Coordinates of C-alpha atoms and ligand atoms in Angstrom, one line a residue:
X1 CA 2.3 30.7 24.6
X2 CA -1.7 30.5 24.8
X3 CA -3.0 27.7 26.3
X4 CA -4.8 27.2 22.9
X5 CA -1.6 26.8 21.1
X6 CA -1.1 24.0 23.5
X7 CA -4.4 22.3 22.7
X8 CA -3.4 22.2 19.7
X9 CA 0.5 20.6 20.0
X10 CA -1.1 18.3 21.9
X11 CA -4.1 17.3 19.6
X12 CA -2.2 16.9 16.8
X13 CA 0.5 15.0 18.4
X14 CA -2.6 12.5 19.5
X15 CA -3.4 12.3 16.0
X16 CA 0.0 11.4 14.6
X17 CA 0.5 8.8 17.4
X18 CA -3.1 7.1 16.6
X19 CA -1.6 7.2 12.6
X20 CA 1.2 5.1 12.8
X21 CA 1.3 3.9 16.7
X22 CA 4.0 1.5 16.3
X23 CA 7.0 3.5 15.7
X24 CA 5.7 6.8 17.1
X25 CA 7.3 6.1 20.6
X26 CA 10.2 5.1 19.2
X27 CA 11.0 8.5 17.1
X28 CA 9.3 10.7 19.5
X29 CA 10.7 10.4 22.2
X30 CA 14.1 11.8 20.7
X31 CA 12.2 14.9 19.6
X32 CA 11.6 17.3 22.2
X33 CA 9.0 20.4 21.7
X34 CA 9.9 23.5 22.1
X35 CA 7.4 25.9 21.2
X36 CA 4.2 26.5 19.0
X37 CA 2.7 30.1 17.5
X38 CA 1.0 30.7 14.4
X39 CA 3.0 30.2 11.9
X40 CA 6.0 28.9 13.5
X41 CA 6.4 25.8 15.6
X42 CA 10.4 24.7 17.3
X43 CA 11.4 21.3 17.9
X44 CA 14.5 20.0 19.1
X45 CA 16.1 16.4 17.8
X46 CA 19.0 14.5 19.5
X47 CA 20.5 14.1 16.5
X48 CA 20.4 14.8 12.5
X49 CA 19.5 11.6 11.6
X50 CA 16.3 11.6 13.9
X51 CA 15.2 15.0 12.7
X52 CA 15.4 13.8 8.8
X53 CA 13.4 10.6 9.9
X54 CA 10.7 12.6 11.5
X55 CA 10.8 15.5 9.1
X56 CA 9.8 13.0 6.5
X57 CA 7.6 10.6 7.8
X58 CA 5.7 12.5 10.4
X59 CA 5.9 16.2 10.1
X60 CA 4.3 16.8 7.0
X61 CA 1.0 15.4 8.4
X62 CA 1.5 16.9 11.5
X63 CA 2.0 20.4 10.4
X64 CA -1.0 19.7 8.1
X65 CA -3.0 19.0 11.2
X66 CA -1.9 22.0 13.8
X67 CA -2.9 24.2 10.8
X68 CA -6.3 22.3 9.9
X69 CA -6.9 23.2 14.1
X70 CA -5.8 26.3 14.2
X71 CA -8.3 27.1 11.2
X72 CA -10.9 25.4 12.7
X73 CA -10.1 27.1 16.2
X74 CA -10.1 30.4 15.2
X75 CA -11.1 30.9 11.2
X76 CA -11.7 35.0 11.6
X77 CA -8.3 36.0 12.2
X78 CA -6.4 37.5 9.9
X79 CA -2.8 35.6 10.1
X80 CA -3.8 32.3 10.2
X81 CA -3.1 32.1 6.4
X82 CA 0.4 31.4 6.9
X83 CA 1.4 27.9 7.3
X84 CA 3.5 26.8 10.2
X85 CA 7.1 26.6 9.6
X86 CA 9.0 24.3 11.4
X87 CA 12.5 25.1 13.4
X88 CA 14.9 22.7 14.5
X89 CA 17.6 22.6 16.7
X90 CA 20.0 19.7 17.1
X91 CA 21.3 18.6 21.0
X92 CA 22.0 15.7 22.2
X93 CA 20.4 16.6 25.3
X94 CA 16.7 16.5 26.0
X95 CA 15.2 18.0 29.1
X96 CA 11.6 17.2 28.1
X97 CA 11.2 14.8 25.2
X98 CA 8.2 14.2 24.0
X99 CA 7.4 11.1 25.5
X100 CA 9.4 8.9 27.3
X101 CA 9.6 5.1 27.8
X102 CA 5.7 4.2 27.8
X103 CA 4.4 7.2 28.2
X104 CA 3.7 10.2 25.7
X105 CA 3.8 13.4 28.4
X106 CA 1.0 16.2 27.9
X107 CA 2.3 19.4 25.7
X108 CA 5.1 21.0 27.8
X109 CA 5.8 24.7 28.6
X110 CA 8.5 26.5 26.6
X111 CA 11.7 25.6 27.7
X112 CA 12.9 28.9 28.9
X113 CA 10.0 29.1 31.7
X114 CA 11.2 25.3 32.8
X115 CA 13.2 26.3 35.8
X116 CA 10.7 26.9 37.5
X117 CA 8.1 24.3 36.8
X118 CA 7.3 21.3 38.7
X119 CA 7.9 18.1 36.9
X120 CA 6.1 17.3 34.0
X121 CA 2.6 15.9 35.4
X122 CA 3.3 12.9 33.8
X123 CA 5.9 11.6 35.6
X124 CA 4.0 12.2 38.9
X125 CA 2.1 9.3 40.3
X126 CA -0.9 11.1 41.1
X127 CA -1.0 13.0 37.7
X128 CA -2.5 10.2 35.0
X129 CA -1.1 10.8 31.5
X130 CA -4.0 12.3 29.2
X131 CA -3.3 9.9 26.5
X132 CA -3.6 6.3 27.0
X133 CA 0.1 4.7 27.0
X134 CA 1.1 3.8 23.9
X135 CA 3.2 -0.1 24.1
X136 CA 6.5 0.8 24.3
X137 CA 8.1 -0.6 20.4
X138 CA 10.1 -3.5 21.4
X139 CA 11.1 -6.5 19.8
X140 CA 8.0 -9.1 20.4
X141 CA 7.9 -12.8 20.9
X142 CA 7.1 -14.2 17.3
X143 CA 4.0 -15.7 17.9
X144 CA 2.2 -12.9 20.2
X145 CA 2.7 -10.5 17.8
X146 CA 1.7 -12.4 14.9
X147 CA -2.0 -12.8 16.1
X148 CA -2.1 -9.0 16.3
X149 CA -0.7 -8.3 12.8
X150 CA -2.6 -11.4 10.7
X151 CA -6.1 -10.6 9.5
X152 CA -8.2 -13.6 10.3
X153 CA -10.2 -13.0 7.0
X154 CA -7.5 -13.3 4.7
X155 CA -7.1 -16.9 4.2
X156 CA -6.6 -18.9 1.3
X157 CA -10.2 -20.5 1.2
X158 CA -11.4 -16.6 0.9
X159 CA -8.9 -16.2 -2.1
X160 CA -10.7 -15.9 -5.5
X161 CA -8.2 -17.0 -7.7
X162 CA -8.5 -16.5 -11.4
X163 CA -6.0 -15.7 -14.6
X164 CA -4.7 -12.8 -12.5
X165 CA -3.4 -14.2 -9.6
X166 CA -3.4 -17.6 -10.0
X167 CA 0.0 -18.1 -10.5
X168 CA 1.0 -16.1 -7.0
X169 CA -1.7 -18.3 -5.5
X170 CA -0.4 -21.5 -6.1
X171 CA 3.2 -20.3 -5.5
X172 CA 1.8 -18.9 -2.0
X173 CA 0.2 -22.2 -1.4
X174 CA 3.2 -24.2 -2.0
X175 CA 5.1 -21.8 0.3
X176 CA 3.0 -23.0 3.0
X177 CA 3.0 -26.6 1.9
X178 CA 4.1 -29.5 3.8
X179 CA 7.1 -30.2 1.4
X180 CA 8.4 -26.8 1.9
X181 CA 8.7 -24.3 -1.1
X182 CA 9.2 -25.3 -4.9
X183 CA 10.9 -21.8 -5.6
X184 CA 13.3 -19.6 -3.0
X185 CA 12.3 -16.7 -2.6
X186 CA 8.9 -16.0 -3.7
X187 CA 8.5 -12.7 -5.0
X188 CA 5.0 -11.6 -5.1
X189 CA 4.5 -8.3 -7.0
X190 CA 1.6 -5.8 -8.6
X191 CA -0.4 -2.9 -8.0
X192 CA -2.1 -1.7 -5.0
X193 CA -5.4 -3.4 -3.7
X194 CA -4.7 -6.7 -5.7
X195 CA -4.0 -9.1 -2.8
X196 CA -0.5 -9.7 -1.8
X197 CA -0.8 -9.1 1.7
X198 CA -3.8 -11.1 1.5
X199 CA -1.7 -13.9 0.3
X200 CA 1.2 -13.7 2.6
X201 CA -1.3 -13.3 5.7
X202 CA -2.8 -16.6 4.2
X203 CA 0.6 -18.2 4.0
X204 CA 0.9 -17.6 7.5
X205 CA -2.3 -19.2 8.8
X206 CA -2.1 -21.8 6.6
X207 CA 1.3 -22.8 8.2
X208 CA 0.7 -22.0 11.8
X209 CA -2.8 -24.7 11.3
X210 CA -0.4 -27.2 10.1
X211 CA 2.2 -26.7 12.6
X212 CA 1.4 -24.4 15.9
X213 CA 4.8 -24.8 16.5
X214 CA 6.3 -22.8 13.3
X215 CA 8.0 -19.9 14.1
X216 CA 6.3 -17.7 11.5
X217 CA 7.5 -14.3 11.1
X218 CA 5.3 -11.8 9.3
X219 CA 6.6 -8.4 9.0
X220 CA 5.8 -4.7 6.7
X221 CA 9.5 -3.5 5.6
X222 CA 8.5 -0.6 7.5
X223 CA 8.4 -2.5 10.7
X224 CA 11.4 -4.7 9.9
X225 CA 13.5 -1.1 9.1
X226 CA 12.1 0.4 12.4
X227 CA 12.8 -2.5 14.4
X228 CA 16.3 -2.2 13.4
X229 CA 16.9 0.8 14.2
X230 CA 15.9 0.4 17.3
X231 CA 17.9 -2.7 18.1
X232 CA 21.0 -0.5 17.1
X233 CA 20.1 2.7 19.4
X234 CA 19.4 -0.2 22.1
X235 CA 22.6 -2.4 21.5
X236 CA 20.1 -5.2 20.5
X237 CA 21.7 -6.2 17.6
X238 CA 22.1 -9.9 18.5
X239 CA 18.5 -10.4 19.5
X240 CA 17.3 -9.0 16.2
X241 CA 19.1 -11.4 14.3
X242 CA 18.7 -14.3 16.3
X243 CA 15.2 -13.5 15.5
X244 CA 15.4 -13.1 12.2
X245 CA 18.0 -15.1 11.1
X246 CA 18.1 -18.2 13.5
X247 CA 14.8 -18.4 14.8
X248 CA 12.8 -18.2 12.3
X249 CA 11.3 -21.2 10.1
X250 CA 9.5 -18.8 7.0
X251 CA 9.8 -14.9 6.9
X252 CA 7.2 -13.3 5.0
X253 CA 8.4 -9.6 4.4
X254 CA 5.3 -7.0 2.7
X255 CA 5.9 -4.4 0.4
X256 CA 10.2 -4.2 0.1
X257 CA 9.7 -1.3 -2.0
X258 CA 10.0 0.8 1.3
X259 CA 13.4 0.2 1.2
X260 CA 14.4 2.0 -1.0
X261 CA 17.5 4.1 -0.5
X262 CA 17.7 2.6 3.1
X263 CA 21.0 1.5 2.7
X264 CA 21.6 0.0 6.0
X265 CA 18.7 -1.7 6.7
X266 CA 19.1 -3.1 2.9
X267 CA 22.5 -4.2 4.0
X268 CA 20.7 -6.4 7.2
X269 CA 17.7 -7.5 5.1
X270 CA 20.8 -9.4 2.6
X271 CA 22.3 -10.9 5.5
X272 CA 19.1 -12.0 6.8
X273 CA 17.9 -13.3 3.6
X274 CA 21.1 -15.2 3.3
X275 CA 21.1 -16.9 6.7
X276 CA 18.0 -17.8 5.6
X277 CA 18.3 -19.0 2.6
X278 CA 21.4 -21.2 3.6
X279 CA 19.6 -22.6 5.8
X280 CA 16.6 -23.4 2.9
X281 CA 14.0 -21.2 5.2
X282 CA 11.2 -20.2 2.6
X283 CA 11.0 -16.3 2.2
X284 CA 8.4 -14.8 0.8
X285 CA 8.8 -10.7 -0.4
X286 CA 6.1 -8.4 -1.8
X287 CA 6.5 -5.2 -3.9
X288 CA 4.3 -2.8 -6.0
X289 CA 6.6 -3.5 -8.7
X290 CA 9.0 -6.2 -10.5
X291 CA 12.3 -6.5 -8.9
X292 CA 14.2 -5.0 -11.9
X293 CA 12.1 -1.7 -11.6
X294 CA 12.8 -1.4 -7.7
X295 CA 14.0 2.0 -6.9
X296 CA 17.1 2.8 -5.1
X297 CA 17.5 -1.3 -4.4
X298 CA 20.7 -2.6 -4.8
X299 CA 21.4 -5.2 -7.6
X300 CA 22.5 -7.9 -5.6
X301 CA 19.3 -8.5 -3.3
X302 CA 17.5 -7.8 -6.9
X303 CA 19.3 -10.6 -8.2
X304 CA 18.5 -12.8 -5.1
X305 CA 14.6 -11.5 -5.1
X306 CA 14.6 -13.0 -9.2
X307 CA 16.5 -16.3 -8.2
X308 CA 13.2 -17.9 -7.2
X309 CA 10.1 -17.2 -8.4
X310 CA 8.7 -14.4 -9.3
X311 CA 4.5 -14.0 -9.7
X312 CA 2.7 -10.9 -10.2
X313 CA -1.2 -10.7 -9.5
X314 CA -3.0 -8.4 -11.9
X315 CA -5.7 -6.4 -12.1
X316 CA -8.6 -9.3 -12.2
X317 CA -10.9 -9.4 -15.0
X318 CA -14.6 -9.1 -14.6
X319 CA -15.3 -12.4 -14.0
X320 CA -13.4 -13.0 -11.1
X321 CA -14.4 -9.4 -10.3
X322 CA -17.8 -10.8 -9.4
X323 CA -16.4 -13.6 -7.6
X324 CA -15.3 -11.2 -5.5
X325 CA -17.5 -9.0 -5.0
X326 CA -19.8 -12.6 -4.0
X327 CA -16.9 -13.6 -1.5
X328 CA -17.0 -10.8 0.3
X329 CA -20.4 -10.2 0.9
X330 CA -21.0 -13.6 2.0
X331 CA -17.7 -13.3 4.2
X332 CA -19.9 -10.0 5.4
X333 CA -23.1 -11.2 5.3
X334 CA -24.3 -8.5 2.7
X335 CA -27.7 -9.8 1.2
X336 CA -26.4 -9.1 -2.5
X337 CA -28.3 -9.9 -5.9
X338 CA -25.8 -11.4 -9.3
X339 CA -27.5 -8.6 -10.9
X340 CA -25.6 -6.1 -8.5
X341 CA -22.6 -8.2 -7.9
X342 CA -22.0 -7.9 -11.5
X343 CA -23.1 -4.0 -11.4
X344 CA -20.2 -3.3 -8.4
X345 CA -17.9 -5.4 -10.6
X346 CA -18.3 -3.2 -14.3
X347 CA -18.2 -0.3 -12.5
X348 CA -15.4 -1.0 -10.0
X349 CA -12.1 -2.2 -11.8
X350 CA -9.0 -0.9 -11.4
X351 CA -8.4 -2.8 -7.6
X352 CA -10.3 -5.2 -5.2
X353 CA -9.9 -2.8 -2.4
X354 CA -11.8 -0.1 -3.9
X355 CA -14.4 -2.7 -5.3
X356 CA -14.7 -4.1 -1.6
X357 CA -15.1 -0.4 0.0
X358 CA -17.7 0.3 -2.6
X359 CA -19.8 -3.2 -0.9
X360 CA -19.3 -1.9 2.1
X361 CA -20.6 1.5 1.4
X362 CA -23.6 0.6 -0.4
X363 CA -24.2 -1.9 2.8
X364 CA -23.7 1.1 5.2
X365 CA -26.0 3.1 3.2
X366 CA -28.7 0.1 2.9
X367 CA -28.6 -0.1 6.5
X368 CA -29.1 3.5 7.5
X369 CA -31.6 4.5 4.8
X370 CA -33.0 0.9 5.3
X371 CA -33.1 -0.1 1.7
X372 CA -32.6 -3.3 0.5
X373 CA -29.3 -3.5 -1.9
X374 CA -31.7 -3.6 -5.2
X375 CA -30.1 -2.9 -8.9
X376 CA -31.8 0.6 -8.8
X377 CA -30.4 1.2 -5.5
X378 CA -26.9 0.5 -6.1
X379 CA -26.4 2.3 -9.7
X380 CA -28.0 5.5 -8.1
X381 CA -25.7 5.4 -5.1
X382 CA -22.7 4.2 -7.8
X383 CA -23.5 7.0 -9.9
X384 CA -23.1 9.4 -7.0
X385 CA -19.8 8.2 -6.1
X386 CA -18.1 7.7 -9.5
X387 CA -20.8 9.0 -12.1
X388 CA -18.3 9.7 -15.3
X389 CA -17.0 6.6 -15.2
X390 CA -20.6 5.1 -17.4
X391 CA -19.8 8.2 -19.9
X392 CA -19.4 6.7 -23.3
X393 CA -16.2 6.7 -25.6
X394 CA -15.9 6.9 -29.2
X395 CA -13.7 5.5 -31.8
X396 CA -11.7 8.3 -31.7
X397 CA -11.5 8.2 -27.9
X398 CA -10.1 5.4 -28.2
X399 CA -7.7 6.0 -30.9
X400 CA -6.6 8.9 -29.3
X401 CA -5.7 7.2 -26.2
X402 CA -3.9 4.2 -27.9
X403 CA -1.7 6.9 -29.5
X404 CA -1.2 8.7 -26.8
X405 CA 0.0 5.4 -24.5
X406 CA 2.0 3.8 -27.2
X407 CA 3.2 7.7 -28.7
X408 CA 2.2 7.3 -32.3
X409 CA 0.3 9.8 -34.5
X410 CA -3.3 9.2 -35.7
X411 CA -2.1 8.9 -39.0
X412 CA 0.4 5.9 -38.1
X413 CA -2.0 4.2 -36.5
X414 CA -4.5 4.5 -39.5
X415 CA -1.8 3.7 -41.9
X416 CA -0.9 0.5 -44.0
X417 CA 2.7 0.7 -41.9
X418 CA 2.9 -2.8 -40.5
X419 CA 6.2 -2.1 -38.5
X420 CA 5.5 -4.8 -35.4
X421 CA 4.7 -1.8 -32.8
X422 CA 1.8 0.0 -35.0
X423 CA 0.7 -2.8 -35.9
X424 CA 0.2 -4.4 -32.3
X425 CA -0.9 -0.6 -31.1
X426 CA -3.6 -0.8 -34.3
X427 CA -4.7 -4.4 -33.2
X428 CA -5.0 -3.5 -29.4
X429 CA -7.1 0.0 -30.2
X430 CA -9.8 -2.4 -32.7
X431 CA -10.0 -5.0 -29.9
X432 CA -10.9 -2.3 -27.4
X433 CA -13.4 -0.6 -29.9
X434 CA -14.7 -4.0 -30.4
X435 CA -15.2 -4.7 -26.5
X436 CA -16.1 -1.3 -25.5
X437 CA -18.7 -0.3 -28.4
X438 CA -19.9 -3.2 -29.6
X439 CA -19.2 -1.9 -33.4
X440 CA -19.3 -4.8 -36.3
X441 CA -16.4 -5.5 -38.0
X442 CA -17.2 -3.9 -41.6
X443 CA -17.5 -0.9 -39.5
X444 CA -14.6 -1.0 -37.7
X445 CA -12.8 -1.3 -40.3
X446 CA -13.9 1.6 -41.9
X447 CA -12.5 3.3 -38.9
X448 CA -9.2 1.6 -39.4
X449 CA -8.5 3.4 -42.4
X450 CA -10.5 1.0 -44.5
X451 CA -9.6 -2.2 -43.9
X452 CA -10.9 -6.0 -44.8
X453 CA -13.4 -7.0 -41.9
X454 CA -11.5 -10.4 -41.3
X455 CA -8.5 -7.9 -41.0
X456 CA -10.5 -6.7 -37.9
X457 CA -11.7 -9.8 -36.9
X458 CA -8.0 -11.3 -36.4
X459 CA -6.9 -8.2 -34.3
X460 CA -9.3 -8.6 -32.3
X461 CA -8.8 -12.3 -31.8
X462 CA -4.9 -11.9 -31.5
X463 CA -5.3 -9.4 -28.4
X464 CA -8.2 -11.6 -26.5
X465 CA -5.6 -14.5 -27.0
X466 CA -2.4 -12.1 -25.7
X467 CA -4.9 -10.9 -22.7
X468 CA -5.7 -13.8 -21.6
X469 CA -1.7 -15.1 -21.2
X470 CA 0.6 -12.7 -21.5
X471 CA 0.8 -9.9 -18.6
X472 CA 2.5 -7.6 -20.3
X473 CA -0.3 -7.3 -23.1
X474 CA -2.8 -7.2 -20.1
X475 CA -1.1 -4.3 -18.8
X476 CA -0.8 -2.2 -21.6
X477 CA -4.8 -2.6 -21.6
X478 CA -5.6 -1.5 -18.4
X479 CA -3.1 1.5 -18.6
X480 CA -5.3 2.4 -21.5
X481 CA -8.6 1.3 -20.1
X482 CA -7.4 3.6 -16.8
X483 CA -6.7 6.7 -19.3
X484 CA -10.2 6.2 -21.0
X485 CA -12.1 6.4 -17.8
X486 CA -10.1 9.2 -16.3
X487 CA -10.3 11.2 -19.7
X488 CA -14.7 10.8 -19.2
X489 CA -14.1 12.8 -15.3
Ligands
ADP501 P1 -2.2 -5.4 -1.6 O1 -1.4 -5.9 -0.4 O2 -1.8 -6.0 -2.9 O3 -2.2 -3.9 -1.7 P2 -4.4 -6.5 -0.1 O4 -3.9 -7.9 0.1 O5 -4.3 -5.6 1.1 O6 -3.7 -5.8 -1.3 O7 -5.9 -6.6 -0.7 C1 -6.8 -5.5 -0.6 C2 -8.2 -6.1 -0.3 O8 -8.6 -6.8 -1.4 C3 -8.1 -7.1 0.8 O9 -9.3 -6.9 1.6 C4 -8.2 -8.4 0.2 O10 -8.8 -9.4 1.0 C5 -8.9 -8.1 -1.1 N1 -8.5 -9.0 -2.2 C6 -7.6 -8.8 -3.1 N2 -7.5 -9.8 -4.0 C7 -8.5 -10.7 -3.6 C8 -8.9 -11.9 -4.2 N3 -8.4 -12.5 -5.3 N4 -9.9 -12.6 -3.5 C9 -10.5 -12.0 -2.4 N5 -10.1 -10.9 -1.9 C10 -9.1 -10.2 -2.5
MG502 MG1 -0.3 -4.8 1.0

């Protein structure tokens, strides 16, 4: 092997380890490396079940990297086309794992030239590791690892609460209330970027101001699933669930959709919420979806996640868009204009964590250029990032999409059938003609196959109404609204 094969084993292991440095040690130091040429890097797991693990959650980007540094390293040659294939061999017995309690050794020789090495430098006193020790993944005392996981920022006072979210924000707040929870469990679910971890994190802070003394325990599904397995490769068992089950006053568990198909841990997490729930402990779950539409989940922890409550937080309308956008530049101290707030909001709307990293870009870009955040400012550098999404829609744009997400012909939506669903897919196409172009209503109906302008005017009023309280209807808009701006890229 070339010593440049090494460099690269060993940078890209760095990489991985920086990506997800909490279970890395864990999983890697059951995986030993065997060799790496182009094309072809061997790896040995102690057993089947580690190799699946890291097979799905780490090789992919690992792979991606040795062949991103090989290409970089050496982009002439002729073979470097071929990406690396990985080769695996199964043996309970590692001579030189890839790292081992704290520390993650430095790329090792092929094992055949072993007999004859000296030690691995790592485990010699004088030889200092070339990678900073990663903390070994153990189980932590609640409270010290709380402080590292909660974001300070995300509290309830910086919560912008509107018709979106304001349900999931008052249920949060009660979760964290003196008089315990109104609803057990809490289930806190919607899309990406919408604010449920901000909510739980809040929950947390809220509780620990009230009472230092609360055992809190706030913990990703990932982490909870990792932390189980390694209580059961450690014969920790009872420690995990004292942790979880007895000492514990409210579990707030993000994102349960990871779950899915993990059968075991799904079988701990229903004994844990059990215990808990016995024992009237507040739990508080978030997903990217409903608990009916949870994949691989089995039914009875989705009939316990819909035995409380269950609040979604939506996509938040432009309003509370701005509200937003004005929180977090004051939380950031980003000098920042209505006139631009409100620009940032129209043009950012699908979720607040793109509409925050589209602040903070414009502020890095003010900074470094030294230009105030002005209206002409910001829609230039807006327009650079996203510039389609301005292009204007017709009519028939829209049509077209309401057809395509509610699968009905042009002519069906343009006819005088007033079956429920055409008619509520003709309604929510006039109200989004209505909002998006501006058009009267004598011409809108025109476009709707000649139809009585107080015909149009009642659509239009029906939807705003449904918008405004029933999610569902709010959905089906943004799915549309997302089509219509993807269609202008
Ligand atoms: P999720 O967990 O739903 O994917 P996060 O809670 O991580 O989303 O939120 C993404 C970002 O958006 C965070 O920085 C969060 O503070 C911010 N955010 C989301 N909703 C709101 C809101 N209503 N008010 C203030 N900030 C919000
Ligand atoms: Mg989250």
């Amino acid at each position: 092997m070339t010593s440049s094969n090494l460099d690269i084993w060993t940078a890209a292991l760095e990489r991985t380890r920086k990506a997800s440095p909490a279970s890395f040690e864990q999983w890697f130091s059951s995986i030993q490396f065997d060799k790496l040429e182009p094309g072809r890097l061997e790896l040995t797991a102690r057993d089947e079940f580690v190799r699946d693990w890291v097979k799905t959650h780490f090789l992919p980007s690992l792979v991606n990297t040795i062949d991103e540094l090989r290409a970089q390293g050496a982009p002439a040659a002729p073979d470097l086309g071929e990406p690396t294939q990985v080769e695996w061999r199964i043996s309970s017995e590692l001579n030189n794992p890839v790292c081992d309690g704290k520390t993650l050794r430095p790329a090792v020789r092929p094992r055949r030239l072993q007999v004859s090495e000296p030690p691995p430098p790592s485990s010699r006193p004088d030889s200092p590791s070339r990678f900073e020790a990663p903390s070994p993944a153990r189980i932590q005392p609640v409270r010290a690892s709380l402080k590292d996981v909660l974001n300070p920022k995300y509290t309830f006072e910086n919560f912008v609460v509107g018709p979106s979210n304001e349900l999931a924000y008052a249920a949060a707040m009660s979760s964290a209330g003196d008089d315990g929870p109104r609803y057990n469990p809490l289930f806190i679910c919607g899309g990406t970027g919408l604010g449920k971890t901000h909510l739980v994190h809040a929950i947390a802070q809220r509780l620990l101001d009230q009472k230092p003394n609360a055992r809190v325990i706030y913990v990703s599904a990932e982490r909870f699933t990792n932390e189980f397995i390694e209580a059961l490769q450690h014969q920790k068992m009872d420690e995990f669930r004292n942790r979880y089950r007895r000492e514990c006053d409210l579990l707030l568990l993000d994102d349960i959709q990871f779950l899915a198909g993990r059968e075991q841990t799904q079988e701990e997490f229903f004994h844990t919420f059990n215990a808990l729930h016995e024992a009237d402990r507040p739990i508080v779950v978030t997903s990217d979806t409903y608990p009916q539409q949870l994949q691989r989940m089995p039914e009875r922890l989705v009939s316990r996640f819909t035995s409380g409550l269950v609040a979604d937080v939506q996509v938040p309308r432009l309003e509370t868009r701005v509200a937003i956008v004005r929180k977090k530049a004051q939380l950031e101290g980003i000098p920042l204009t209505d006139e631009v707030a409100v620009l940032l909001a129209q043009n950012v709307q699908s979720n607040v964590r793109e509409l925050e990293g589209a602040l903070i870009r414009l502020a890095a870009k003010s900074s470094l250029t030294g230009r105030p955040i002005d209206y002409e400012f910001a829609s230039r550098e807006l327009a650079a990032v996203a510039p389609r999404r301005q292009e204007p829609v017709s009519v028939q744009d829209i049509q077209r999409a309401v057809c395509n997400h509610f699968r009905l012909t042009n002519a069906e939506l343009l006819s005088k059938d007033r079956h429920k669903s055409v008619a509520f897919a003709r309604q929510v196409a006039m109200y989004l003609c209505r909002q998006r172009l501006r058009c009267s209503y004598p011409e809108l109906g025109r476009s709707f196959g000649n139809r009585d302008h107080t015909t149009v005017m009642s659509a239009v009023r029906r939807v705003e109404a449904l918008r405004q309280k029933d999610p569902q209807v709010n959905a089906h808009l943004e799915a549309i609204e997302q089509e219509l701006a993807s269609s202008g890229e």
